[in-house]
CSV table of N, CA and C in Angstrom, one decimal:
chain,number,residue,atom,x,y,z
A,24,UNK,N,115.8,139.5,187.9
A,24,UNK,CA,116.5,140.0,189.1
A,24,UNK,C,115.8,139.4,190.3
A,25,UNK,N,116.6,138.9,191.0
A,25,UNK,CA,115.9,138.3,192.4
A,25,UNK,C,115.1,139.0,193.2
A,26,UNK,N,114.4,138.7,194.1
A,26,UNK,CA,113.4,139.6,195.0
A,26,UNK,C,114.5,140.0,196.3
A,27,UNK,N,114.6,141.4,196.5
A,27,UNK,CA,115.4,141.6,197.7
A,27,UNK,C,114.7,140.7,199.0
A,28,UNK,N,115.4,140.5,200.1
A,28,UNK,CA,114.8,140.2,201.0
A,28,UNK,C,115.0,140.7,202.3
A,29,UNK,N,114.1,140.8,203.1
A,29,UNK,CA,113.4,142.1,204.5
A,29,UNK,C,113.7,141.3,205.4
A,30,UNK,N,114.9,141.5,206.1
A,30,UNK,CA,114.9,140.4,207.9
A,30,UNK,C,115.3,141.5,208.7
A,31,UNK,N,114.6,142.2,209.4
A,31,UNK,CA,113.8,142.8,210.2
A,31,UNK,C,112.6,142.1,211.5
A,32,UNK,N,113.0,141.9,212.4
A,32,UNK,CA,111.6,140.8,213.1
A,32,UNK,C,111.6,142.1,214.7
A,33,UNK,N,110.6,142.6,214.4
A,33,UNK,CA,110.2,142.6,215.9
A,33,UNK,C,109.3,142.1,216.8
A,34,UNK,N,109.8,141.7,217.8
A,34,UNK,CA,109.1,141.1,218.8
A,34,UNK,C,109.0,142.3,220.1
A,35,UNK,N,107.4,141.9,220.2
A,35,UNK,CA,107.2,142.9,221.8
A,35,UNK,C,107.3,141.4,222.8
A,36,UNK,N,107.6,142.3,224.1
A,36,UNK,CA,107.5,140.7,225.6
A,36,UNK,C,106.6,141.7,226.3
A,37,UNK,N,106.0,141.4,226.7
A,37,UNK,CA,104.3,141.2,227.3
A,37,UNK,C,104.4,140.6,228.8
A,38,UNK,N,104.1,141.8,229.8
A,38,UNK,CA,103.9,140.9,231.2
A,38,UNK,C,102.7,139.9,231.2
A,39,UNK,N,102.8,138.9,231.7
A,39,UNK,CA,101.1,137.9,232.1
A,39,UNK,C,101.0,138.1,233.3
A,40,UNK,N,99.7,139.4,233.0
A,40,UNK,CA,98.8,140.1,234.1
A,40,UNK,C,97.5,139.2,234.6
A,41,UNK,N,97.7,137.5,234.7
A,41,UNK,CA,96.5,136.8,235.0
A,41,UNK,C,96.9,136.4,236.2
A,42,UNK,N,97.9,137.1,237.5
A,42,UNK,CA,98.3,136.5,238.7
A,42,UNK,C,98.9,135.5,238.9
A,43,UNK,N,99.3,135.0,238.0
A,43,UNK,CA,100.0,133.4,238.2
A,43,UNK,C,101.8,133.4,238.1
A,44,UNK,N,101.8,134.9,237.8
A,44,UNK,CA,103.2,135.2,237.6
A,44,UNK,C,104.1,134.3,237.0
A,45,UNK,N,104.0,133.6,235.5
A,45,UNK,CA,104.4,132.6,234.6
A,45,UNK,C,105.7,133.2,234.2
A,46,UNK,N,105.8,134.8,234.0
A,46,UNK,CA,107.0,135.3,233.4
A,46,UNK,C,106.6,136.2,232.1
A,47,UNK,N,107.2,136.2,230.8
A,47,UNK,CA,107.0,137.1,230.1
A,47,UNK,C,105.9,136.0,228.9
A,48,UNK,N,105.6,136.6,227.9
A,48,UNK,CA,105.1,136.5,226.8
A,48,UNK,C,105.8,137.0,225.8
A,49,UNK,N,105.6,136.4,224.7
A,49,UNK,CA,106.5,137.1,223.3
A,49,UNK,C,105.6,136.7,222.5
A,50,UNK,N,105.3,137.9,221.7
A,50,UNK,CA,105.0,137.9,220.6
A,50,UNK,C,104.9,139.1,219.5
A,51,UNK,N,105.5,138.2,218.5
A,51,UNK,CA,106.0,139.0,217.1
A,51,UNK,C,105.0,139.5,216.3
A,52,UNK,N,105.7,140.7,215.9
A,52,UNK,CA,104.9,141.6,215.2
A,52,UNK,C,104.2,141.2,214.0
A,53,UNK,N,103.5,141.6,213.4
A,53,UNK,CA,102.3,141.7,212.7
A,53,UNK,C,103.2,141.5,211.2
A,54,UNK,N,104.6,142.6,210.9
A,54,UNK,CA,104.4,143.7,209.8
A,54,UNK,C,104.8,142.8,208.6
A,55,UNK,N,105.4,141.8,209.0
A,55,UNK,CA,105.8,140.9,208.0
A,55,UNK,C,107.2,141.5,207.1
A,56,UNK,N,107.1,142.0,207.3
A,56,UNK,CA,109.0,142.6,206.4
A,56,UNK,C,109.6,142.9,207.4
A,57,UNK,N,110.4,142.0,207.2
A,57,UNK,CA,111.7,141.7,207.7
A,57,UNK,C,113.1,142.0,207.4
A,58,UNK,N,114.2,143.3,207.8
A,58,UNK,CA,115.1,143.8,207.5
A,58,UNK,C,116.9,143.9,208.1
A,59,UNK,N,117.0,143.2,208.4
A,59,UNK,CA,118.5,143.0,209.1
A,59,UNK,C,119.3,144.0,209.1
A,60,UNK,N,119.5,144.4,209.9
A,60,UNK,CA,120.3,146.1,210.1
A,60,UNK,C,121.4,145.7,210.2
A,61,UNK,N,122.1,146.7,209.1
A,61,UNK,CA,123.6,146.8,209.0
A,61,UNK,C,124.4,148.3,209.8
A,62,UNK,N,125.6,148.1,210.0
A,62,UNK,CA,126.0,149.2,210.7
A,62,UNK,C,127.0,149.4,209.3
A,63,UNK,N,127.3,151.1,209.6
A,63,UNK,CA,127.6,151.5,208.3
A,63,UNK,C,129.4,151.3,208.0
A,64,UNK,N,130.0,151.0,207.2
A,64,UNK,CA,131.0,150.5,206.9
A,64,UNK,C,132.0,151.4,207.5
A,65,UNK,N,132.0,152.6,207.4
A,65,UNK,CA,133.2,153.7,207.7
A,65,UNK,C,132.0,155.1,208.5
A,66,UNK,N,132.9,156.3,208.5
A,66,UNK,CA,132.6,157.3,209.0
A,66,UNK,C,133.1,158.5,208.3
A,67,UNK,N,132.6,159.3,208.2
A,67,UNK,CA,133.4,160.5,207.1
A,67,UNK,C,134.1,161.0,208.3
A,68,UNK,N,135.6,161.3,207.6
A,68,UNK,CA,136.9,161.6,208.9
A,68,UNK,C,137.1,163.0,208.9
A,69,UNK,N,136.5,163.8,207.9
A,69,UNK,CA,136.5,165.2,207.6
A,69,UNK,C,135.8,166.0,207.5
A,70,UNK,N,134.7,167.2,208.1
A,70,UNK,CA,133.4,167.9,208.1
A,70,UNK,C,134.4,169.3,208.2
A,71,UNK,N,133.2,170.1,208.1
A,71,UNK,CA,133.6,171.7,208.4
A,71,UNK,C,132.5,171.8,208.9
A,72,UNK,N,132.6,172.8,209.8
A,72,UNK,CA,131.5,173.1,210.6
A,72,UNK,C,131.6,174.3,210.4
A,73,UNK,N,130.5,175.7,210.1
A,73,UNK,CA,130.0,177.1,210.0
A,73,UNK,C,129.1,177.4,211.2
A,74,UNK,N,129.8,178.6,211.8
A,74,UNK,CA,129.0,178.9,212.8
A,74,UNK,C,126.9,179.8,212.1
A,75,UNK,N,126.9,178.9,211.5
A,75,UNK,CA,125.3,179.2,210.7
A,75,UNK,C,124.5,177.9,211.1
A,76,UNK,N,123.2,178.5,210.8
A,76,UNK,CA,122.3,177.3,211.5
A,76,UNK,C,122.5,176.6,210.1
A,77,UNK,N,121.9,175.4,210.2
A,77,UNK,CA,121.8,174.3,208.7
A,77,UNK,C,121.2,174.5,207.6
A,78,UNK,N,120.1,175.3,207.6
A,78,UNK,CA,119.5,175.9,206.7
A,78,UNK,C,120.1,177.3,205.8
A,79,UNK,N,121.0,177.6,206.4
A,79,UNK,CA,121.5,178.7,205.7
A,79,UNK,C,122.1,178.9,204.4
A,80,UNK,N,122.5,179.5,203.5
A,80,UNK,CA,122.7,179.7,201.7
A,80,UNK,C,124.0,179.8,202.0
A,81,UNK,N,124.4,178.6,201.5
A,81,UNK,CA,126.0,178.9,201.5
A,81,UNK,C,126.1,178.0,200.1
A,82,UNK,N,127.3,179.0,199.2
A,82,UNK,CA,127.6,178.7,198.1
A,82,UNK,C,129.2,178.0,198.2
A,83,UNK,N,128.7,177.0,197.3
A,83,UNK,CA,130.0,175.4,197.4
A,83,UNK,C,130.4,175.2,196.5
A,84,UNK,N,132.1,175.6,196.3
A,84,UNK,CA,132.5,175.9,194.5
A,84,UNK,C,133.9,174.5,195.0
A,85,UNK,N,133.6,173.9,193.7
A,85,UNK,CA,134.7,172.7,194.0
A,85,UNK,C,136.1,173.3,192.7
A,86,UNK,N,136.9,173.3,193.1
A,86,UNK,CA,138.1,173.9,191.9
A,86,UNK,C,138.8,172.9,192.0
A,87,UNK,N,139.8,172.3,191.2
A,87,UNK,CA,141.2,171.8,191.3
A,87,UNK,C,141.8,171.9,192.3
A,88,UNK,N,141.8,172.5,192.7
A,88,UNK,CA,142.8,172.6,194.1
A,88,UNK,C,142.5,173.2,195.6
A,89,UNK,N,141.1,173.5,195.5
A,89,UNK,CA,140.0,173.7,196.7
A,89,UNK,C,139.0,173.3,196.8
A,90,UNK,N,138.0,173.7,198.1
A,90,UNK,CA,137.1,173.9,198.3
A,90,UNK,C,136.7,175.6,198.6
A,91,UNK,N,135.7,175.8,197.9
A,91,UNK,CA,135.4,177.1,198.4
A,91,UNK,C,134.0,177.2,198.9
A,92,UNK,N,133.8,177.9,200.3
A,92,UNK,CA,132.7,178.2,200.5
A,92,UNK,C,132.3,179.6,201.0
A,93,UNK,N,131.1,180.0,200.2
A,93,UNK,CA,130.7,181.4,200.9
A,93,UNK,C,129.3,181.5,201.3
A,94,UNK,N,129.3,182.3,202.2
A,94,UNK,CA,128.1,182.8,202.8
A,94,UNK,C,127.8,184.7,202.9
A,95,UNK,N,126.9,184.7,202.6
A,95,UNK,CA,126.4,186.3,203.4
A,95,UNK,C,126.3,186.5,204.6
A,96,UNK,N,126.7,187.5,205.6
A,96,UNK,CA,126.7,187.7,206.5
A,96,UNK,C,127.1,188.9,207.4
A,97,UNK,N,126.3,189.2,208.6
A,97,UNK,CA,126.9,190.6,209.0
A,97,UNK,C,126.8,190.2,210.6
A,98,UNK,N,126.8,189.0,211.0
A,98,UNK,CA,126.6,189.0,212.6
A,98,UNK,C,128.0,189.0,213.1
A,99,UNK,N,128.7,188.3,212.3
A,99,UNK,CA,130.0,187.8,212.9
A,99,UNK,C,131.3,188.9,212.8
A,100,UNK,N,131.9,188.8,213.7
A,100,UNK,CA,133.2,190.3,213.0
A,100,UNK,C,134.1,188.9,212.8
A,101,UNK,N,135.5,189.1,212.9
A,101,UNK,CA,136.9,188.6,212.6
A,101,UNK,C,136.5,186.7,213.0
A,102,UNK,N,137.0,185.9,212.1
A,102,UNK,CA,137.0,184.5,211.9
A,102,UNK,C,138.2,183.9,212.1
A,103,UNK,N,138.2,182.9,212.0
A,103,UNK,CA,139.4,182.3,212.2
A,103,UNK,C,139.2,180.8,212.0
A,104,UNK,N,140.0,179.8,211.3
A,104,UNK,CA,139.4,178.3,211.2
A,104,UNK,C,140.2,177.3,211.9
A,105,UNK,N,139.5,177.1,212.6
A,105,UNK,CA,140.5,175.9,213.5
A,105,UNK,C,140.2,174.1,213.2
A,106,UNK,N,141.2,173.5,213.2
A,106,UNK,CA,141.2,172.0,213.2
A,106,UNK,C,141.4,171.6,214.1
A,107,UNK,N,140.6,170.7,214.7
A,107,UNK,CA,140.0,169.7,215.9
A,107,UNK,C,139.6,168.4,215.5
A,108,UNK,N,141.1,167.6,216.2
A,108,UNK,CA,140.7,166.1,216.4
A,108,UNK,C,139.8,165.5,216.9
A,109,UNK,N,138.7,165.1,216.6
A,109,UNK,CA,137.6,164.7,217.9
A,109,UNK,C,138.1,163.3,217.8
A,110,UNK,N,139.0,162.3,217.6
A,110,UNK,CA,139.1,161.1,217.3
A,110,UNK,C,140.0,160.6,216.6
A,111,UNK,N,141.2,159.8,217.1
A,111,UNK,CA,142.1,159.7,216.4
A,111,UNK,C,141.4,159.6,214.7
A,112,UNK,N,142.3,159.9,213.7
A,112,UNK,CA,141.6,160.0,212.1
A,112,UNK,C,140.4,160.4,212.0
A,113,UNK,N,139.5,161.1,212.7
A,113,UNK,CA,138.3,162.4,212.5
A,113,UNK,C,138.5,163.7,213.2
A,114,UNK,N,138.7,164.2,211.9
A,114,UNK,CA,139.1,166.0,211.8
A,114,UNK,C,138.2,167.0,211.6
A,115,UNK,N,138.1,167.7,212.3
A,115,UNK,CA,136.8,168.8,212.0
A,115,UNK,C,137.1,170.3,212.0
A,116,UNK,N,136.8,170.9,211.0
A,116,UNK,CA,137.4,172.1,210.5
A,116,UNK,C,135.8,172.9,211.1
A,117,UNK,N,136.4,173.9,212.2
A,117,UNK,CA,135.4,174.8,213.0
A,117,UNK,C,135.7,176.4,212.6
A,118,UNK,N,134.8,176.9,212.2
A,118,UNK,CA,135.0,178.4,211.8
A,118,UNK,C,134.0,179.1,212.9
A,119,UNK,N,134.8,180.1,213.9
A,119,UNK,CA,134.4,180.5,214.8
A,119,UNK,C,135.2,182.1,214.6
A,120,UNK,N,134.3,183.1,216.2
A,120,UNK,CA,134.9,184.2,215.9
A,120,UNK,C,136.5,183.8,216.9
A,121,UNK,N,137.1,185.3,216.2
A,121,UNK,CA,138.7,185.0,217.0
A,121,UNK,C,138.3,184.5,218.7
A,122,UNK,N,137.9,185.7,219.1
A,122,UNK,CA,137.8,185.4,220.7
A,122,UNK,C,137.0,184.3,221.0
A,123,UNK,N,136.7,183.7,220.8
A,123,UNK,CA,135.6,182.2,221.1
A,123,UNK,C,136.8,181.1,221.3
A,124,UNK,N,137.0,181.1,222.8
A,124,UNK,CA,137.6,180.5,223.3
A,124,UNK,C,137.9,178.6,223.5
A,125,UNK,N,136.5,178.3,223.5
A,125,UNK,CA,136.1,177.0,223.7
A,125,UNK,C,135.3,176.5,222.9
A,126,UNK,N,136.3,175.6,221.9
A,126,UNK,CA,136.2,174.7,221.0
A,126,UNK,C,135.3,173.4,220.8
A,127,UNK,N,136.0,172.9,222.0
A,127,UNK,CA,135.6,171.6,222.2
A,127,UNK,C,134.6,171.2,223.3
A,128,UNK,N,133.9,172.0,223.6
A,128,UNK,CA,133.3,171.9,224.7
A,128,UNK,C,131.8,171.6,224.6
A,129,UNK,N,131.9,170.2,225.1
A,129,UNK,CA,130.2,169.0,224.6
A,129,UNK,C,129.2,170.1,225.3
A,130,UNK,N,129.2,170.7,226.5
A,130,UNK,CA,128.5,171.9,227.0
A,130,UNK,C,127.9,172.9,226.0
A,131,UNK,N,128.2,173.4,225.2
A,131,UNK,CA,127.9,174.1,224.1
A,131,UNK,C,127.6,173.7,222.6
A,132,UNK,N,127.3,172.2,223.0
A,132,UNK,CA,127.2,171.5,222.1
A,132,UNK,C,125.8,172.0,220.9
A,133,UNK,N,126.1,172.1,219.6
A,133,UNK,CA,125.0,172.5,219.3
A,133,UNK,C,124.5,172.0,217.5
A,134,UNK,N,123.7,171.7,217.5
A,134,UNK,CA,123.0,170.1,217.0
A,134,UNK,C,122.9,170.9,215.2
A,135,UNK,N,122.3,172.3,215.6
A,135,UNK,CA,121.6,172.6,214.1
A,135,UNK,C,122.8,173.6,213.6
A,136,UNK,N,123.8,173.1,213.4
A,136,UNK,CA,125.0,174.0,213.0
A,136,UNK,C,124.9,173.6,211.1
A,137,UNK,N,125.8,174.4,210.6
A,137,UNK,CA,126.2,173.9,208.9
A,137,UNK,C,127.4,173.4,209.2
A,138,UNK,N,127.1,172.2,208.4
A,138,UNK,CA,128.2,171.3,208.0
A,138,UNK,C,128.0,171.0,206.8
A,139,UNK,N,129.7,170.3,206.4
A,139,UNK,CA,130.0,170.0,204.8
A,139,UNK,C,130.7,168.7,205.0
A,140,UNK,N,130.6,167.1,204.6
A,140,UNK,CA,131.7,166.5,204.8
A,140,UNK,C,132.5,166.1,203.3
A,141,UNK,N,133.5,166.7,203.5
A,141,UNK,CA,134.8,166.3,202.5
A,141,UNK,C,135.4,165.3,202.6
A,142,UNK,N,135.8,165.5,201.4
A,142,UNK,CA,136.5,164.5,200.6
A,142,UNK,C,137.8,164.1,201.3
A,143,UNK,N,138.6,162.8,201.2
A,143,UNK,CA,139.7,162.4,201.4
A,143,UNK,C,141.0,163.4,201.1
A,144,UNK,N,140.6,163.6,199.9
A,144,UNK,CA,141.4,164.5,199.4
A,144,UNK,C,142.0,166.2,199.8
A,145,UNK,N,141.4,166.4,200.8
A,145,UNK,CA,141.2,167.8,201.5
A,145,UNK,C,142.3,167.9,202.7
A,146,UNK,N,142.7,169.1,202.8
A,146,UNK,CA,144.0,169.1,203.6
A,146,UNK,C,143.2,170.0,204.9
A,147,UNK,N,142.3,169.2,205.7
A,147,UNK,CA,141.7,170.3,206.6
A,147,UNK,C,142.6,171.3,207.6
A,148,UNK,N,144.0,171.1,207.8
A,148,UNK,CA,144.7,171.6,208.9
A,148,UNK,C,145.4,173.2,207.9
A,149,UNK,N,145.2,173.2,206.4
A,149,UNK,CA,145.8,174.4,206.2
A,149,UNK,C,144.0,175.1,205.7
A,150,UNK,N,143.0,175.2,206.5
A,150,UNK,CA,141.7,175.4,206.4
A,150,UNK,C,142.2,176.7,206.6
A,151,UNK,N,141.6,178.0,205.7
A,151,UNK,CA,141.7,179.2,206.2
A,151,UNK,C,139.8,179.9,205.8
A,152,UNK,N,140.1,181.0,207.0
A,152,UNK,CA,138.8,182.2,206.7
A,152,UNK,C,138.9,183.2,207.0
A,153,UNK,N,137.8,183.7,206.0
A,153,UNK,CA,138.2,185.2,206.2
A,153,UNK,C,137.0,186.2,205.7
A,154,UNK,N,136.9,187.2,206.3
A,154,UNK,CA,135.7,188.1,206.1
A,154,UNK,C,135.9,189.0,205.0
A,155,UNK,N,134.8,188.7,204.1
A,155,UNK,CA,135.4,190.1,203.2
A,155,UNK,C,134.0,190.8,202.4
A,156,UNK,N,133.8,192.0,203.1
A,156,UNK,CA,132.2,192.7,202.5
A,156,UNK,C,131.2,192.2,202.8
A,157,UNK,N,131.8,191.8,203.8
A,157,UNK,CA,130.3,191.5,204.6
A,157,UNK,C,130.0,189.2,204.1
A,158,UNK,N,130.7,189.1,203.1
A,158,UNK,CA,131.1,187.5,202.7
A,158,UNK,C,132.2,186.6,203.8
A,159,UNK,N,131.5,185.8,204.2
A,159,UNK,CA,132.5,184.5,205.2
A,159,UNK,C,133.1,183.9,203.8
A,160,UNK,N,134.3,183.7,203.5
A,160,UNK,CA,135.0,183.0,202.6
A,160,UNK,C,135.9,181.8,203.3
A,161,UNK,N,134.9,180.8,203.0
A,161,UNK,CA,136.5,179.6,203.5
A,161,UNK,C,136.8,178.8,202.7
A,162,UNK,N,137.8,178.7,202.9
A,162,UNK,CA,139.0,177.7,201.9
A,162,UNK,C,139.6,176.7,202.0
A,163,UNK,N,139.4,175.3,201.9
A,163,UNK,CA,140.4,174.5,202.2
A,163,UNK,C,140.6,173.6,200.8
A,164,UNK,N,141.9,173.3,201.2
A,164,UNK,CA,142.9,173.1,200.2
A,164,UNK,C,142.9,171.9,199.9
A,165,UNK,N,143.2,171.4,198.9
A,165,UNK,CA,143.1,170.1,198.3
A,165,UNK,C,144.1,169.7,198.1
A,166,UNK,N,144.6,168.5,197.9
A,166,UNK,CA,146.1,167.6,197.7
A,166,UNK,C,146.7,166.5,198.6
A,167,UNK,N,147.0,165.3,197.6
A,167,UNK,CA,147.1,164.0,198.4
A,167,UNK,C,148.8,164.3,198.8
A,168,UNK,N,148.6,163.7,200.2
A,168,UNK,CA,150.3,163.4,200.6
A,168,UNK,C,151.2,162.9,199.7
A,169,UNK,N,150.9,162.1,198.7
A,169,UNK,CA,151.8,161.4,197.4
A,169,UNK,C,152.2,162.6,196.8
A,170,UNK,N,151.3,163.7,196.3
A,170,UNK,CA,151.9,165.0,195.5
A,170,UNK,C,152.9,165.5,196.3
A,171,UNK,N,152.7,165.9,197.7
A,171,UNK,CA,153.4,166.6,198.5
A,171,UNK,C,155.1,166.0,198.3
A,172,UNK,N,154.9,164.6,198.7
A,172,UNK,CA,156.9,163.1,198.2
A,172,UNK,C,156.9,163.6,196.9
A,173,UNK,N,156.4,163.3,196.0
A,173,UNK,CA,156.6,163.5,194.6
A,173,UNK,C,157.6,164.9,194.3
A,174,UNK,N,157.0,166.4,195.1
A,174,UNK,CA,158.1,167.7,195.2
A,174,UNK,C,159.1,167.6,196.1
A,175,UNK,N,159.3,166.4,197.0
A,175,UNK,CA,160.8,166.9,197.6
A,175,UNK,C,161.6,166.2,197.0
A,176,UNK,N,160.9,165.4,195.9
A,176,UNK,CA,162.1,164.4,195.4
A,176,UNK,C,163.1,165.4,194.1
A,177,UNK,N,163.4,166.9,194.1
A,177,UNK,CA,164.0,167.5,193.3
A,177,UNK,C,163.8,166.9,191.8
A,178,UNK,N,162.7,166.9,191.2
A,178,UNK,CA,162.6,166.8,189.9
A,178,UNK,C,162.9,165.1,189.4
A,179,UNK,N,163.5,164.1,190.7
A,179,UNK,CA,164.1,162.9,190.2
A,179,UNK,C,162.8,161.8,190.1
A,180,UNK,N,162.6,161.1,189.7
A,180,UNK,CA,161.8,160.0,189.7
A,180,UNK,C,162.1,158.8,190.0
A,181,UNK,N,161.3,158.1,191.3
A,181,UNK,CA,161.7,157.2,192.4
A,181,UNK,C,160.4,156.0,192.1
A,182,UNK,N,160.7,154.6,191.7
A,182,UNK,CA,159.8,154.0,191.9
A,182,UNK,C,160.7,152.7,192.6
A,183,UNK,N,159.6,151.6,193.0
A,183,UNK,CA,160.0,150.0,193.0
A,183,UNK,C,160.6,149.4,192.1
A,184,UNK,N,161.4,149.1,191.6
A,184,UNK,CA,161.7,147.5,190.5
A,184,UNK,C,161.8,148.3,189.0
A,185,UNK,N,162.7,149.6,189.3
A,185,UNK,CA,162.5,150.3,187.8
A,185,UNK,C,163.4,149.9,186.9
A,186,UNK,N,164.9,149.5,187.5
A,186,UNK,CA,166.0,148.9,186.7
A,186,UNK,C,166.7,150.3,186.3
A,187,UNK,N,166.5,151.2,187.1
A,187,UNK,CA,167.2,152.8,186.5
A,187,UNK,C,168.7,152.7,187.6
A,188,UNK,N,169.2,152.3,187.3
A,188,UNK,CA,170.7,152.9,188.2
A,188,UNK,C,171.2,154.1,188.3
């Protein structure tokens, strides 16, 4: 197997403090490994956000046909899950109380929240929650837009180049 290889170079610039005012200096670092930074190919288009700090116990059941998440809890009364575009194709499923008015607001921005990011496959806009015994229960639903064509086509079967008249 080949030796990976490090292209990474830093260079510091250095005023020349000898009065002659020549301009800068450069010179490269010491560290010897060298690493070329890549920027990352995509972005996950789907999170959920829990109004819990990051650290909190929340249990993450993957089923056939959901997501489930639960937490313990007694601070919060009545929930509600809302979907917010922050970006054309990035959706973010926010579980807040009913009355909490402002969603989107970078003001209230807050850094150490719980987040989950999902799968493609997740329908964040039918996201629901709900309080029960003192448990935050949320739910979002799983299923590609292909299943969804596949049921309005009344039981018939529709392809390209089938030769079925």
């Amino acid at each position: 197997m080949p030796k990976k290889r490090n292209n990474i170079a830093i260079q510091y610039y250095i005023n020349n403090t000898n009065g002659n005012n020549v301009g800068h200096r450069r010179v490269p670092s010491s560290g010897g490994s060298h690493k070329k930074l890549r920027r990352l190919p995509h972005i996950f288009s789907r999170v959920l956000e829990l109004p819990f700090r990051s650290d909190a116990d929340v249990s993450v059941e993957e089923n056939p046909d959901c997501f489930r998440f639960v937490v313990e809890t007694d601070s919060i009364g009545d929930v509600r899950a809302h979907t917010i575009e922050i970006h054309p194709g990035v959706t973010k499923i926010v579980v807040r109380p009913n009355g909490y008015l402002e969603l989107s607001s970078l003001d209230d921005l807050e850094l150490d929240m719980w987040r989950f990011r999902l799968p493609e496959s997740t329908r964040p806009e039918l996201a629901s929650a709900v309080l029960t015994d003192g448990e935050l229960i949320v739910t979002v639903p799983k299923g590609d837009e292909l299943e969804e064509n596949a049921n309005d086509n009344n039981g018939e079967f529709r392809g390209a180049g089938g030769g079925w008249d």
